[in-house]
């Protein structure tokens, strides 16, 4: 039995740390190689971090929202089980010890054949396509023997129709994929025969062996979340944005928070600019000149361009309500009224 320390991998030359956004596994869960354990987020990308070994998760070294540096241990996985086998009667001891050896050698032969066949499908996944597949999805496809053409037929539920981990696992679970064939019966029989001859053991009788797996899962260490701006005593509290009745307060996404932070930071570091676009308003000028005299006689006021432009802005804000917003901390306030 050994312990494997899963460290935060390097995700680029400019990335030195990441925020742990969620745990996908709990302490005591059995984990397979390449199975995602937790999710992280950086300024550039969100990603799942898979396990590099098979085993049992025994310790979480960080909590959600903790900042982890590249190379730090995030999780500890127990590799191999601490299994105790009860001793049977002396006459059955020889059969007991040789049966696992036989099964282990047969399983090893099967694994070798399955691995060789799975490797042949790697080249099939190198086809060209406009569709994006993450490395995790490609790895699952290789293990399950799913060809590139078959992968193209899977309906994706991710962004822009991308195939997610859940999509391909559900596809495999439904039995729609063609699983990698197990070692053929003649090959298996030949392996069993060679092992039996080498061990000089007749076909062993079925022996019930009580096995008790003991997996000690120590509790996850309590880590104190880093102090945030909201928990620290502010030196000068900023006035909150006024929220009127009917306004909708929308929590920001992680990417939205980053964009808002950089934009508000730029107020004190960058000069404000305006963008101008020329628009042909010949029809508006002609229409105004046609009605302005009659309007003045009726209302006693001059008809200017201001109400025309105000109506255009109001209609645009009604059609695109996310242009009529204000930022309040980590939230966006979408205004109901157009003022």
XYZ file of C-alpha atoms in Angstrom:
339
model
C 0.000 0.000 0.000
C 1.339 3.426 -0.944
C 0.124 6.991 -1.114
C 0.166 9.156 -4.241
C 0.237 12.942 -3.978
C -1.782 14.584 -6.759
C -0.229 17.980 -7.431
C -1.585 20.947 -9.348
C -0.128 20.593 -12.859
C 1.449 23.420 -14.827
C -1.079 24.862 -17.277
C 1.146 27.356 -19.058
C 4.272 29.417 -18.641
C 2.374 32.439 -17.334
C 0.094 30.489 -14.957
C 1.522 30.185 -11.437
C -1.652 29.498 -9.438
C -5.301 28.547 -9.775
C -8.496 28.708 -7.724
C -10.054 25.407 -6.661
C -13.702 25.839 -7.720
C -15.206 22.445 -6.808
C -14.461 18.916 -5.613
C -15.857 16.175 -7.859
C -14.923 13.380 -5.414
C -15.256 12.941 -1.668
C -12.906 11.327 0.856
C -13.334 7.554 0.678
C -14.432 7.502 -2.978
C -12.808 4.988 -5.308
C -11.044 6.712 -8.195
C -9.936 5.395 -11.567
C -7.038 6.702 -13.612
C -7.928 9.785 -15.732
C -11.137 10.309 -13.729
C -11.611 14.007 -12.798
C -11.176 14.719 -9.078
C -11.562 18.494 -8.827
C -12.069 21.601 -10.950
C -9.848 24.668 -11.071
C -10.088 28.110 -12.624
C -7.464 30.581 -13.780
C -7.689 33.962 -15.462
C -7.591 32.175 -18.809
C -9.363 28.845 -18.523
C -11.508 26.538 -16.382
C -10.357 22.932 -16.279
C -10.851 19.541 -14.635
C -7.825 17.823 -13.082
C -7.864 14.023 -13.509
C -6.244 11.374 -11.351
C -2.955 9.888 -12.486
C -3.521 6.582 -10.652
C -6.206 4.158 -9.532
C -6.987 4.218 -5.823
C -9.047 5.732 -3.008
C -9.177 9.433 -2.118
C -8.063 9.685 1.509
C -7.327 13.385 1.971
C -8.264 16.780 0.558
C -5.499 19.304 1.099
C -7.489 22.383 0.056
C -11.040 23.683 0.305
C -13.220 25.187 -2.402
C -12.199 28.770 -3.354
C -8.664 28.246 -2.015
C -5.835 29.496 -4.224
C -3.375 26.706 -5.057
C 0.102 27.220 -6.459
C 1.433 25.067 -9.276
C 3.201 22.020 -7.824
C 1.338 22.008 -4.511
C -0.307 18.769 -3.375
C -4.089 19.072 -3.720
C -5.185 15.514 -2.910
C -3.701 12.297 -1.530
C -4.745 8.990 -3.060
C -4.176 5.568 -1.531
C -2.836 3.221 -4.181
C -3.515 -0.463 -3.514
C -5.821 -1.806 -0.819
C -5.006 -2.904 2.707
C -6.644 -6.329 2.401
C -6.578 -9.010 5.083
C -7.403 -12.599 4.073
C -8.683 -14.967 6.745
C -6.647 -18.194 7.017
C -8.663 -21.312 5.999
C -7.896 -24.895 6.954
C -4.401 -26.182 6.170
C -5.551 -28.544 3.408
C -7.054 -25.663 1.399
C -4.126 -23.275 1.861
C -2.246 -24.440 -1.247
C -5.299 -24.092 -3.482
C -6.022 -20.631 -2.083
C -2.561 -19.255 -2.765
C -2.368 -20.629 -6.305
C -5.829 -19.538 -7.484
C -5.073 -15.784 -7.191
C -1.804 -16.352 -9.086
C -3.698 -18.026 -11.922
C -6.297 -15.271 -12.068
C -3.642 -12.567 -11.909
C -1.684 -14.016 -14.845
C -4.825 -14.443 -16.941
C -5.914 -10.893 -16.151
C -2.466 -9.598 -17.089
C -2.683 -11.331 -20.455
C -6.149 -9.896 -21.026
C -4.979 -6.406 -20.111
C -2.072 -6.628 -22.546
C -4.349 -7.592 -25.430
C -6.937 -4.942 -24.519
C -4.231 -2.275 -24.243
C -2.823 -3.194 -27.652
C -6.252 -2.993 -29.236
C -7.028 0.301 -27.512
C -3.777 1.733 -28.840
C -4.883 0.984 -32.399
C -7.824 3.342 -31.910
C -5.524 6.275 -31.052
C -4.744 6.934 -34.692
C -8.447 6.894 -35.491
C -9.006 9.869 -33.152
C -6.561 12.062 -35.045
C -9.030 12.888 -37.791
C -9.731 16.475 -38.744
C -12.958 18.113 -37.646
C -14.352 21.547 -36.876
C -15.659 20.098 -33.613
C -13.566 20.567 -30.462
C -12.811 17.566 -28.227
C -11.090 17.994 -24.874
C -8.129 15.732 -24.004
C -10.284 14.021 -21.352
C -12.995 13.137 -23.902
C -10.368 11.824 -26.341
C -8.776 9.726 -23.599
C -12.127 8.167 -22.653
C -12.796 7.462 -26.331
C -9.441 5.666 -26.653
C -10.094 3.542 -23.564
C -13.571 2.579 -24.781
C -12.420 1.883 -28.346
C -14.574 4.662 -29.838
C -13.367 5.677 -33.291
C -13.212 9.252 -34.540
C -16.186 8.722 -36.868
C -18.241 7.290 -33.996
C -17.222 10.191 -31.750
C -18.544 12.607 -34.375
C -22.034 11.076 -34.039
C -22.331 11.707 -30.267
C -24.687 14.571 -29.430
C -22.909 17.191 -27.329
C -24.584 19.231 -24.590
C -21.665 21.576 -23.954
C -21.007 25.020 -25.326
C -21.409 25.180 -29.120
C -22.433 21.524 -29.116
C -19.194 20.250 -27.578
C -19.088 16.690 -26.269
C -18.569 16.739 -22.496
C -17.332 14.006 -20.183
C -20.918 13.230 -19.138
C -22.013 12.982 -22.788
C -19.460 10.323 -23.694
C -19.902 8.415 -20.402
C -23.680 8.326 -20.914
C -23.078 7.158 -24.475
C -20.908 4.306 -23.199
C -23.321 3.488 -20.344
C -26.226 3.087 -22.774
C -24.229 0.462 -24.633
C -24.216 2.427 -27.851
C -20.444 2.244 -28.238
C -18.585 -0.811 -29.359
C -16.583 -1.938 -26.318
C -13.058 -3.204 -26.690
C -13.301 -6.947 -27.164
C -12.025 -9.084 -24.378
C -9.406 -11.694 -25.050
C -10.845 -14.546 -27.098
C -11.781 -17.853 -25.527
C -8.972 -19.851 -27.231
C -6.382 -17.308 -26.093
C -7.742 -17.370 -22.546
C -7.790 -21.169 -22.503
C -4.203 -21.310 -23.727
C -3.068 -18.930 -21.011
C -4.886 -20.911 -18.336
C -3.396 -24.168 -19.602
C 0.161 -22.826 -19.556
C -0.290 -21.434 -16.063
C -1.804 -24.684 -14.793
C 1.075 -26.725 -16.205
C 3.708 -24.402 -14.770
C 2.082 -24.446 -11.367
C 1.249 -28.177 -11.587
C -2.159 -27.481 -10.161
C -5.386 -29.072 -11.209
C -8.441 -26.942 -11.737
C -8.983 -25.539 -8.250
C -12.254 -25.905 -6.490
C -14.202 -22.804 -5.734
C -13.152 -21.645 -2.300
C -15.026 -18.912 -0.517
C -12.483 -16.588 1.006
C -13.783 -13.894 3.307
C -12.093 -10.652 2.369
C -12.390 -7.517 4.355
C -11.182 -4.323 2.775
C -9.953 -1.752 5.222
C -9.616 1.738 3.888
C -8.734 4.262 6.503
C -9.898 7.673 5.403
C -8.657 10.362 7.754
C -10.804 13.467 7.912
C -9.921 16.267 5.563
C -7.786 18.910 7.259
C -9.518 22.081 8.179
C -8.078 24.950 6.174
C -8.889 28.539 6.829
C -10.151 30.237 3.702
C -8.077 33.256 2.732
C -9.509 36.546 3.844
C -11.454 38.274 1.116
C -12.190 41.908 0.598
C -15.636 41.424 2.091
C -14.277 40.000 5.378
C -11.545 42.563 5.904
C -12.358 45.778 7.709
C -12.662 48.360 4.928
C -10.855 51.626 5.401
C -13.396 53.550 3.353
C -16.650 51.862 2.422
C -17.798 52.549 -1.142
C -21.400 53.682 -1.529
C -23.620 50.913 -2.854
C -25.475 51.325 -6.118
C -29.111 52.243 -5.573
C -31.509 49.428 -6.452
C -35.025 50.458 -7.423
C -38.171 48.359 -7.272
C -38.310 45.981 -10.208
C -34.525 45.938 -10.744
C -33.017 42.461 -11.038
C -29.780 41.660 -9.155
C -27.786 39.026 -11.072
C -24.741 37.334 -9.435
C -21.687 37.564 -11.665
C -19.965 34.556 -13.130
C -16.268 34.053 -12.358
C -15.313 35.409 -15.778
C -17.669 38.356 -15.303
C -15.997 39.190 -11.986
C -12.579 39.188 -13.633
C -13.746 41.389 -16.497
C -15.467 43.838 -14.121
C -12.392 43.982 -11.873
C -10.053 44.734 -14.759
C -12.431 47.333 -16.179
C -12.878 49.127 -12.843
C -9.122 48.940 -12.202
C -8.512 50.554 -15.565
C -10.467 53.653 -14.466
C -7.518 54.752 -12.335
C -4.793 53.556 -14.693
C -6.073 54.259 -18.208
C -7.513 57.300 -19.926
C -11.216 57.199 -20.796
C -11.993 57.267 -24.490
C -15.039 57.641 -26.694
C -15.847 55.845 -29.916
C -17.645 57.586 -32.776
C -19.439 56.023 -35.725
C -20.774 58.098 -38.595
C -24.436 57.522 -39.452
C -26.383 58.871 -42.424
C -29.286 60.878 -40.933
C -30.470 62.487 -44.178
C -33.971 61.061 -43.811
C -34.235 62.372 -40.231
C -33.143 65.875 -41.277
C -35.617 65.914 -44.170
C -38.479 64.746 -41.951
C -37.681 67.290 -39.207
C -37.545 70.186 -41.688
C -40.902 69.086 -43.022
C -42.752 69.135 -39.669
C -40.839 71.600 -37.482
C -42.919 74.666 -38.433
C -46.228 72.913 -37.832
C -44.907 71.538 -34.534
C -43.861 75.026 -33.374
C -47.278 76.476 -34.183
C -49.055 73.669 -32.328
C -46.762 73.231 -29.264
C -44.995 76.577 -29.062
C -41.633 74.762 -28.784
C -38.927 74.041 -31.316
C -38.617 70.459 -32.539
C -34.951 69.461 -32.018
C -33.034 66.282 -32.746
C -32.809 65.369 -29.043
C -36.152 63.537 -28.714
C -35.407 61.592 -31.900
C -32.115 60.312 -30.516
C -33.670 59.649 -27.096
C -36.334 57.459 -28.682
C -33.660 55.545 -30.622
C -31.615 54.960 -27.442
C -34.691 53.894 -25.453
C -35.699 51.352 -28.114
C -32.135 50.009 -28.261
C -31.946 49.595 -24.460
C -35.309 47.840 -24.456
C -34.091 45.420 -27.116
C -30.689 44.925 -25.436
C -31.378 45.166 -21.654
C -27.828 44.115 -20.670
C -26.679 47.522 -21.934
C -28.819 49.135 -19.205
C -26.898 47.803 -16.209
C -24.612 48.895 -13.386
C -21.964 46.984 -11.438
C -22.316 46.607 -7.657
C -19.465 44.576 -6.158
C -19.730 41.065 -7.578
C -23.259 41.573 -8.929
C -24.824 43.187 -11.972
C -27.985 45.277 -11.542
C -30.173 45.162 -14.629
C -32.352 48.260 -14.618
C -36.077 47.978 -15.192
C -36.566 51.668 -16.026
C -34.940 53.394 -18.993
C -33.922 56.830 -17.772
